[in-house]
Amino acid sequence: MKKTILIVDDHTLFAQSLQGLVNSFQEYEVIKVLKNGQELVDYFNSNNKRPDIILLDIRMPIMDGVATMSWLKDQFPEQKTLALTMEHDEEIIIKMVRAGCRGYLLKDIEPEEFLYALESVSTSGYYFSQEIEDVLDHPGTKNYGNLSNREMEFLNYACSEKTYKEVAEEMNLSPKTIDGYRESLFSKLQVKSRVGMVLFAVKNNIVKI
């Protein structure tokens, strides 16, 4: 039986091309193409067949990808969803990952890698495009037993939407000390961005999404 895909993207030409590509894969088929998050909400609330994977754009009218992902997290937390977008923004990636997005792909991805992404999400649960992985320095499952309690506390704050300045206030520390924690974690976790820390924390169940 083929795995089912639901596309949510307001760009009609792209969505139709994506549908054709997915349907060309032997093990996958598109069951519906929707234009925004509200249409997805209506689709789910009408008790239609739930897909194995949702391909979700970020920038959409009425209800965008971030709001849609938040709704899915609240209503259907087990739903596997891949972001497929042109948005390459650290803050948006963090929001999507914290909301339960299983992967983040850029729309210029090659078909072969796209198929691999679908298979990875289906089997292992997560996939991020090569360009995103390059930014993140391939955060995987590593030993984090050498993190201090304060570093773990900082890591949890870093996975929120708080700015580093707000984190410093929450921890009653100076911005300079917070910078030191950040650089220490970058080194210990072998990542080079805040997104990398978030993915590390999510994959290792340090923070709950």
PDB file of C-alpha atoms in Angstrom:
ATOM      1  CA  MET A   1       0.000   0.000   0.000  1.00  0.00           C
ATOM      2  CA  LYS A   2       1.314   3.430  -0.952  1.00  0.00           C
ATOM      3  CA  LYS A   3       2.091   6.028   1.700  1.00  0.00           C
ATOM      4  CA  THR A   4      -0.186   9.046   1.426  1.00  0.00           C
ATOM      5  CA  ILE A   5       0.904  12.669   1.111  1.00  0.00           C
ATOM      6  CA  LEU A   6      -1.053  15.877   1.648  1.00  0.00           C
ATOM      7  CA  ILE A   7       0.367  19.098   0.152  1.00  0.00           C
ATOM      8  CA  VAL A   8      -0.361  22.513   1.697  1.00  0.00           C
ATOM      9  CA  ASP A   9       0.982  25.294  -0.547  1.00  0.00           C
ATOM     10  CA  ASP A  10      -0.689  28.378  -2.016  1.00  0.00           C
ATOM     11  CA  HIS A  11       1.504  28.448  -5.127  1.00  0.00           C
ATOM     12  CA  THR A  12      -0.656  26.475  -7.548  1.00  0.00           C
ATOM     13  CA  LEU A  13       1.974  25.785 -10.200  1.00  0.00           C
ATOM     14  CA  PHE A  14       4.528  24.576  -7.656  1.00  0.00           C
ATOM     15  CA  ALA A  15       1.945  22.469  -5.816  1.00  0.00           C
ATOM     16  CA  GLN A  16       0.839  20.810  -9.051  1.00  0.00           C
ATOM     17  CA  SER A  17       4.442  20.097 -10.038  1.00  0.00           C
ATOM     18  CA  LEU A  18       5.137  18.702  -6.569  1.00  0.00           C
ATOM     19  CA  GLN A  19       2.062  16.509  -6.820  1.00  0.00           C
ATOM     20  CA  GLY A  20       3.313  15.105 -10.115  1.00  0.00           C
ATOM     21  CA  LEU A  21       6.735  14.424  -8.626  1.00  0.00           C
ATOM     22  CA  VAL A  22       5.336  12.641  -5.557  1.00  0.00           C
ATOM     23  CA  ASN A  23       2.990  10.550  -7.690  1.00  0.00           C
ATOM     24  CA  SER A  24       5.950   9.492  -9.829  1.00  0.00           C
ATOM     25  CA  PHE A  25       7.469   7.779  -6.787  1.00  0.00           C
ATOM     26  CA  GLN A  26       6.442   4.151  -6.583  1.00  0.00           C
ATOM     27  CA  GLU A  27       5.584   4.093  -2.885  1.00  0.00           C
ATOM     28  CA  TYR A  28       3.867   7.480  -2.493  1.00  0.00           C
ATOM     29  CA  GLU A  29       0.709   9.215  -3.680  1.00  0.00           C
ATOM     30  CA  VAL A  30      -0.850  12.640  -3.095  1.00  0.00           C
ATOM     31  CA  ILE A  31      -4.376  12.429  -1.715  1.00  0.00           C
ATOM     32  CA  LYS A  32      -5.083  16.172  -1.510  1.00  0.00           C
ATOM     33  CA  VAL A  33      -3.628  19.577  -2.352  1.00  0.00           C
ATOM     34  CA  LEU A  34      -4.670  22.493  -0.115  1.00  0.00           C
ATOM     35  CA  LYS A  35      -3.832  26.202  -0.328  1.00  0.00           C
ATOM     36  CA  ASN A  36      -3.347  27.189   3.327  1.00  0.00           C
ATOM     37  CA  GLY A  37      -3.514  26.025   6.910  1.00  0.00           C
ATOM     38  CA  GLN A  38      -7.176  26.840   7.343  1.00  0.00           C
ATOM     39  CA  GLU A  39      -8.039  24.476   4.503  1.00  0.00           C
ATOM     40  CA  LEU A  40      -6.001  21.807   6.294  1.00  0.00           C
ATOM     41  CA  VAL A  41      -7.878  22.449   9.556  1.00  0.00           C
ATOM     42  CA  ASP A  42     -11.191  22.143   7.697  1.00  0.00           C
ATOM     43  CA  TYR A  43      -9.966  18.963   5.999  1.00  0.00           C
ATOM     44  CA  PHE A  44      -9.013  17.322   9.308  1.00  0.00           C
ATOM     45  CA  ASN A  45     -12.169  18.509  11.089  1.00  0.00           C
ATOM     46  CA  SER A  46     -14.278  16.916   8.354  1.00  0.00           C
ATOM     47  CA  ASN A  47     -12.840  13.515   9.328  1.00  0.00           C
ATOM     48  CA  ASN A  48     -11.156  13.008   5.978  1.00  0.00           C
ATOM     49  CA  LYS A  49      -8.382  10.463   5.599  1.00  0.00           C
ATOM     50  CA  ARG A  50      -5.290  11.606   7.445  1.00  0.00           C
ATOM     51  CA  PRO A  51      -2.085  11.424   5.405  1.00  0.00           C
ATOM     52  CA  ASP A  52       1.090   9.648   6.367  1.00  0.00           C
ATOM     53  CA  ILE A  53       3.066  12.854   5.705  1.00  0.00           C
ATOM     54  CA  ILE A  54       2.099  16.509   5.237  1.00  0.00           C
ATOM     55  CA  LEU A  55       4.263  18.727   3.016  1.00  0.00           C
ATOM     56  CA  LEU A  56       3.798  22.208   4.436  1.00  0.00           C
ATOM     57  CA  ASP A  57       4.775  25.594   3.052  1.00  0.00           C
ATOM     58  CA  ILE A  58       5.576  28.446   5.474  1.00  0.00           C
ATOM     59  CA  ARG A  59       4.415  31.652   3.794  1.00  0.00           C
ATOM     60  CA  MET A  60       0.703  31.267   3.075  1.00  0.00           C
ATOM     61  CA  PRO A  61      -2.343  33.537   3.385  1.00  0.00           C
ATOM     62  CA  ILE A  62      -5.055  33.148   6.034  1.00  0.00           C
ATOM     63  CA  MET A  63      -3.093  30.604   8.114  1.00  0.00           C
ATOM     64  CA  ASP A  64       0.642  30.225   7.595  1.00  0.00           C
ATOM     65  CA  GLY A  65       2.918  27.248   8.177  1.00  0.00           C
ATOM     66  CA  VAL A  66       3.949  28.180  11.729  1.00  0.00           C
ATOM     67  CA  ALA A  67       0.328  28.589  12.863  1.00  0.00           C
ATOM     68  CA  THR A  68      -0.628  25.375  11.073  1.00  0.00           C
ATOM     69  CA  MET A  69       2.214  23.454  12.710  1.00  0.00           C
ATOM     70  CA  SER A  70       1.142  24.746  16.133  1.00  0.00           C
ATOM     71  CA  TRP A  71      -2.410  23.571  15.474  1.00  0.00           C
ATOM     72  CA  LEU A  72      -1.185  20.142  14.413  1.00  0.00           C
ATOM     73  CA  LYS A  73       0.974  19.871  17.541  1.00  0.00           C
ATOM     74  CA  ASP A  74      -2.065  20.578  19.692  1.00  0.00           C
ATOM     75  CA  GLN A  75      -4.585  18.441  17.820  1.00  0.00           C
ATOM     76  CA  PHE A  76      -2.585  15.696  16.099  1.00  0.00           C
ATOM     77  CA  PRO A  77       0.887  15.555  17.708  1.00  0.00           C
ATOM     78  CA  GLU A  78       1.769  12.254  16.012  1.00  0.00           C
ATOM     79  CA  GLN A  79       1.230  13.649  12.514  1.00  0.00           C
ATOM     80  CA  LYS A  80       4.451  13.579  10.491  1.00  0.00           C
ATOM     81  CA  THR A  81       5.021  16.909   8.758  1.00  0.00           C
ATOM     82  CA  LEU A  82       7.811  18.193   6.533  1.00  0.00           C
ATOM     83  CA  ALA A  83       8.301  21.890   5.900  1.00  0.00           C
ATOM     84  CA  LEU A  84       8.987  22.570   2.216  1.00  0.00           C
ATOM     85  CA  THR A  85       9.752  26.232   1.765  1.00  0.00           C
ATOM     86  CA  MET A  86      12.062  28.970   0.529  1.00  0.00           C
ATOM     87  CA  GLU A  87      12.326  30.389   4.071  1.00  0.00           C
ATOM     88  CA  HIS A  88      15.844  29.969   5.419  1.00  0.00           C
ATOM     89  CA  ASP A  89      15.426  31.791   8.716  1.00  0.00           C
ATOM     90  CA  GLU A  90      16.766  30.537  12.039  1.00  0.00           C
ATOM     91  CA  GLU A  91      13.818  31.818  14.086  1.00  0.00           C
ATOM     92  CA  ILE A  92      11.259  30.159  11.793  1.00  0.00           C
ATOM     93  CA  ILE A  93      13.169  26.860  11.752  1.00  0.00           C
ATOM     94  CA  ILE A  94      13.252  26.838  15.562  1.00  0.00           C
ATOM     95  CA  LYS A  95       9.521  27.552  15.773  1.00  0.00           C
ATOM     96  CA  MET A  96       8.715  24.781  13.311  1.00  0.00           C
ATOM     97  CA  VAL A  97      10.953  22.217  15.032  1.00  0.00           C
ATOM     98  CA  ARG A  98       9.568  23.067  18.471  1.00  0.00           C
ATOM     99  CA  ALA A  99       6.062  22.676  17.071  1.00  0.00           C
ATOM    100  CA  GLY A 100       6.892  19.128  16.013  1.00  0.00           C
ATOM    101  CA  CYS A 101       7.979  19.526  12.398  1.00  0.00           C
ATOM    102  CA  ARG A 102       9.936  16.408  11.413  1.00  0.00           C
ATOM    103  CA  GLY A 103      12.082  18.076   8.780  1.00  0.00           C
ATOM    104  CA  TYR A 104      12.865  21.299   6.990  1.00  0.00           C
ATOM    105  CA  LEU A 105      13.480  21.255   3.238  1.00  0.00           C
ATOM    106  CA  LEU A 106      14.251  24.075   0.851  1.00  0.00           C
ATOM    107  CA  LYS A 107      12.288  24.125  -2.389  1.00  0.00           C
ATOM    108  CA  ASP A 108      15.384  23.909  -4.584  1.00  0.00           C
ATOM    109  CA  ILE A 109      16.037  20.394  -3.260  1.00  0.00           C
ATOM    110  CA  GLU A 110      16.905  17.711  -5.821  1.00  0.00           C
ATOM    111  CA  PRO A 111      14.206  15.045  -6.476  1.00  0.00           C
ATOM    112  CA  GLU A 112      16.498  12.247  -5.275  1.00  0.00           C
ATOM    113  CA  GLU A 113      17.114  13.980  -1.951  1.00  0.00           C
ATOM    114  CA  PHE A 114      13.420  14.805  -1.659  1.00  0.00           C
ATOM    115  CA  LEU A 115      12.529  11.126  -2.003  1.00  0.00           C
ATOM    116  CA  TYR A 116      15.189  10.239   0.563  1.00  0.00           C
ATOM    117  CA  ALA A 117      13.658  12.835   2.909  1.00  0.00           C
ATOM    118  CA  LEU A 118      10.228  11.210   2.608  1.00  0.00           C
ATOM    119  CA  GLU A 119      11.726   7.797   3.322  1.00  0.00           C
ATOM    120  CA  SER A 120      13.724   9.099   6.279  1.00  0.00           C
ATOM    121  CA  VAL A 121      10.708  10.722   7.896  1.00  0.00           C
ATOM    122  CA  SER A 122       8.667   7.584   7.290  1.00  0.00           C
ATOM    123  CA  THR A 123      11.248   5.313   8.928  1.00  0.00           C
ATOM    124  CA  SER A 124      13.525   7.229  11.301  1.00  0.00           C
ATOM    125  CA  GLY A 125      11.368  10.263  12.053  1.00  0.00           C
ATOM    126  CA  TYR A 126      13.546  13.239  11.062  1.00  0.00           C
ATOM    127  CA  TYR A 127      15.189  14.757   8.009  1.00  0.00           C
ATOM    128  CA  PHE A 128      16.748  18.140   7.239  1.00  0.00           C
ATOM    129  CA  SER A 129      18.005  19.203   3.831  1.00  0.00           C
ATOM    130  CA  GLN A 130      21.723  19.282   3.164  1.00  0.00           C
ATOM    131  CA  GLU A 131      21.832  23.085   3.178  1.00  0.00           C
ATOM    132  CA  ILE A 132      20.124  23.200   6.563  1.00  0.00           C
ATOM    133  CA  GLU A 133      22.378  20.410   7.869  1.00  0.00           C
ATOM    134  CA  ASP A 134      25.425  22.374   6.739  1.00  0.00           C
ATOM    135  CA  VAL A 135      24.262  25.317   8.836  1.00  0.00           C
ATOM    136  CA  LEU A 136      23.565  23.037  11.789  1.00  0.00           C
ATOM    137  CA  ASP A 137      26.810  21.075  11.490  1.00  0.00           C
ATOM    138  CA  HIS A 138      24.923  17.763  11.513  1.00  0.00           C
ATOM    139  CA  PRO A 139      23.508  17.740  15.076  1.00  0.00           C
ATOM    140  CA  GLY A 140      22.850  14.146  15.993  1.00  0.00           C
ATOM    141  CA  THR A 141      22.762  12.006  19.072  1.00  0.00           C
ATOM    142  CA  LYS A 142      25.854  12.744  21.127  1.00  0.00           C
ATOM    143  CA  ASN A 143      26.969  12.409  24.710  1.00  0.00           C
ATOM    144  CA  TYR A 144      25.870  15.421  26.714  1.00  0.00           C
ATOM    145  CA  GLY A 145      26.811  14.098  30.142  1.00  0.00           C
ATOM    146  CA  ASN A 146      29.558  16.702  30.428  1.00  0.00           C
ATOM    147  CA  LEU A 147      27.074  19.601  30.511  1.00  0.00           C
ATOM    148  CA  SER A 148      26.726  21.400  33.830  1.00  0.00           C
ATOM    149  CA  ASN A 149      23.328  22.031  35.415  1.00  0.00           C
ATOM    150  CA  ARG A 150      23.515  25.703  34.415  1.00  0.00           C
ATOM    151  CA  GLU A 151      24.432  24.767  30.849  1.00  0.00           C
ATOM    152  CA  MET A 152      21.437  22.437  30.726  1.00  0.00           C
ATOM    153  CA  GLU A 153      19.275  25.252  32.072  1.00  0.00           C
ATOM    154  CA  PHE A 154      20.618  27.592  29.414  1.00  0.00           C
ATOM    155  CA  LEU A 155      20.016  24.950  26.720  1.00  0.00           C
ATOM    156  CA  ASN A 156      16.362  24.713  27.712  1.00  0.00           C
ATOM    157  CA  TYR A 157      15.996  28.498  27.555  1.00  0.00           C
ATOM    158  CA  ALA A 158      17.795  28.556  24.194  1.00  0.00           C
ATOM    159  CA  CYS A 159      15.103  26.241  22.846  1.00  0.00           C
ATOM    160  CA  SER A 160      12.415  28.784  23.664  1.00  0.00           C
ATOM    161  CA  GLU A 161      11.547  31.923  21.701  1.00  0.00           C
ATOM    162  CA  LYS A 162      13.321  34.123  24.230  1.00  0.00           C
ATOM    163  CA  THR A 163      16.165  36.305  23.009  1.00  0.00           C
ATOM    164  CA  TYR A 164      19.602  35.800  24.549  1.00  0.00           C
ATOM    165  CA  LYS A 165      19.071  39.053  26.461  1.00  0.00           C
ATOM    166  CA  GLU A 166      15.821  37.705  27.909  1.00  0.00           C
ATOM    167  CA  VAL A 167      17.557  34.427  28.786  1.00  0.00           C
ATOM    168  CA  ALA A 168      20.207  36.399  30.677  1.00  0.00           C
ATOM    169  CA  GLU A 169      17.470  38.139  32.675  1.00  0.00           C
ATOM    170  CA  GLU A 170      15.708  34.841  33.441  1.00  0.00           C
ATOM    171  CA  MET A 171      18.953  33.282  34.675  1.00  0.00           C
ATOM    172  CA  ASN A 172      20.064  36.443  36.507  1.00  0.00           C
ATOM    173  CA  LEU A 173      23.301  36.487  34.536  1.00  0.00           C
ATOM    174  CA  SER A 174      25.102  39.078  32.450  1.00  0.00           C
ATOM    175  CA  PRO A 175      24.860  38.940  28.639  1.00  0.00           C
ATOM    176  CA  LYS A 176      28.608  38.257  28.580  1.00  0.00           C
ATOM    177  CA  THR A 177      28.146  35.165  30.775  1.00  0.00           C
ATOM    178  CA  ILE A 178      25.312  33.995  28.513  1.00  0.00           C
ATOM    179  CA  ASP A 179      27.610  34.405  25.523  1.00  0.00           C
ATOM    180  CA  GLY A 180      30.075  32.171  27.337  1.00  0.00           C
ATOM    181  CA  TYR A 181      27.444  29.469  27.882  1.00  0.00           C
ATOM    182  CA  ARG A 182      26.464  29.662  24.223  1.00  0.00           C
ATOM    183  CA  GLU A 183      30.017  29.261  22.969  1.00  0.00           C
ATOM    184  CA  SER A 184      30.644  26.441  25.436  1.00  0.00           C
ATOM    185  CA  LEU A 185      27.570  24.554  24.212  1.00  0.00           C
ATOM    186  CA  PHE A 186      28.479  25.137  20.564  1.00  0.00           C
ATOM    187  CA  SER A 187      31.820  23.491  21.313  1.00  0.00           C
ATOM    188  CA  LYS A 188      30.571  20.626  23.489  1.00  0.00           C
ATOM    189  CA  LEU A 189      27.614  19.741  21.238  1.00  0.00           C
ATOM    190  CA  GLN A 190      29.600  20.306  18.033  1.00  0.00           C
ATOM    191  CA  VAL A 191      27.034  22.677  16.549  1.00  0.00           C
ATOM    192  CA  LYS A 192      27.418  26.200  15.255  1.00  0.00           C
ATOM    193  CA  SER A 193      24.002  27.808  15.543  1.00  0.00           C
ATOM    194  CA  ARG A 194      21.063  28.180  17.901  1.00  0.00           C
ATOM    195  CA  VAL A 195      19.040  25.981  15.547  1.00  0.00           C
ATOM    196  CA  GLY A 196      21.704  23.315  15.965  1.00  0.00           C
ATOM    197  CA  MET A 197      21.272  23.432  19.737  1.00  0.00           C
ATOM    198  CA  VAL A 198      17.496  23.146  19.395  1.00  0.00           C
ATOM    199  CA  LEU A 199      17.732  20.122  17.102  1.00  0.00           C
ATOM    200  CA  PHE A 200      20.232  18.483  19.410  1.00  0.00           C
ATOM    201  CA  ALA A 201      17.949  19.043  22.405  1.00  0.00           C
ATOM    202  CA  VAL A 202      14.897  17.738  20.538  1.00  0.00           C
ATOM    203  CA  LYS A 203      16.624  14.634  19.133  1.00  0.00           C
ATOM    204  CA  ASN A 204      18.015  13.769  22.564  1.00  0.00           C
ATOM    205  CA  ASN A 205      14.730  14.446  24.387  1.00  0.00           C
ATOM    206  CA  ILE A 206      16.307  17.155  26.525  1.00  0.00           C
ATOM    207  CA  VAL A 207      13.369  19.428  25.831  1.00  0.00           C
ATOM    208  CA  LYS A 208       9.787  18.398  25.212  1.00  0.00           C
ATOM    209  CA  ILE A 209       8.102  19.594  22.041  1.00  0.00           C
TER     210      ILE A 209
END
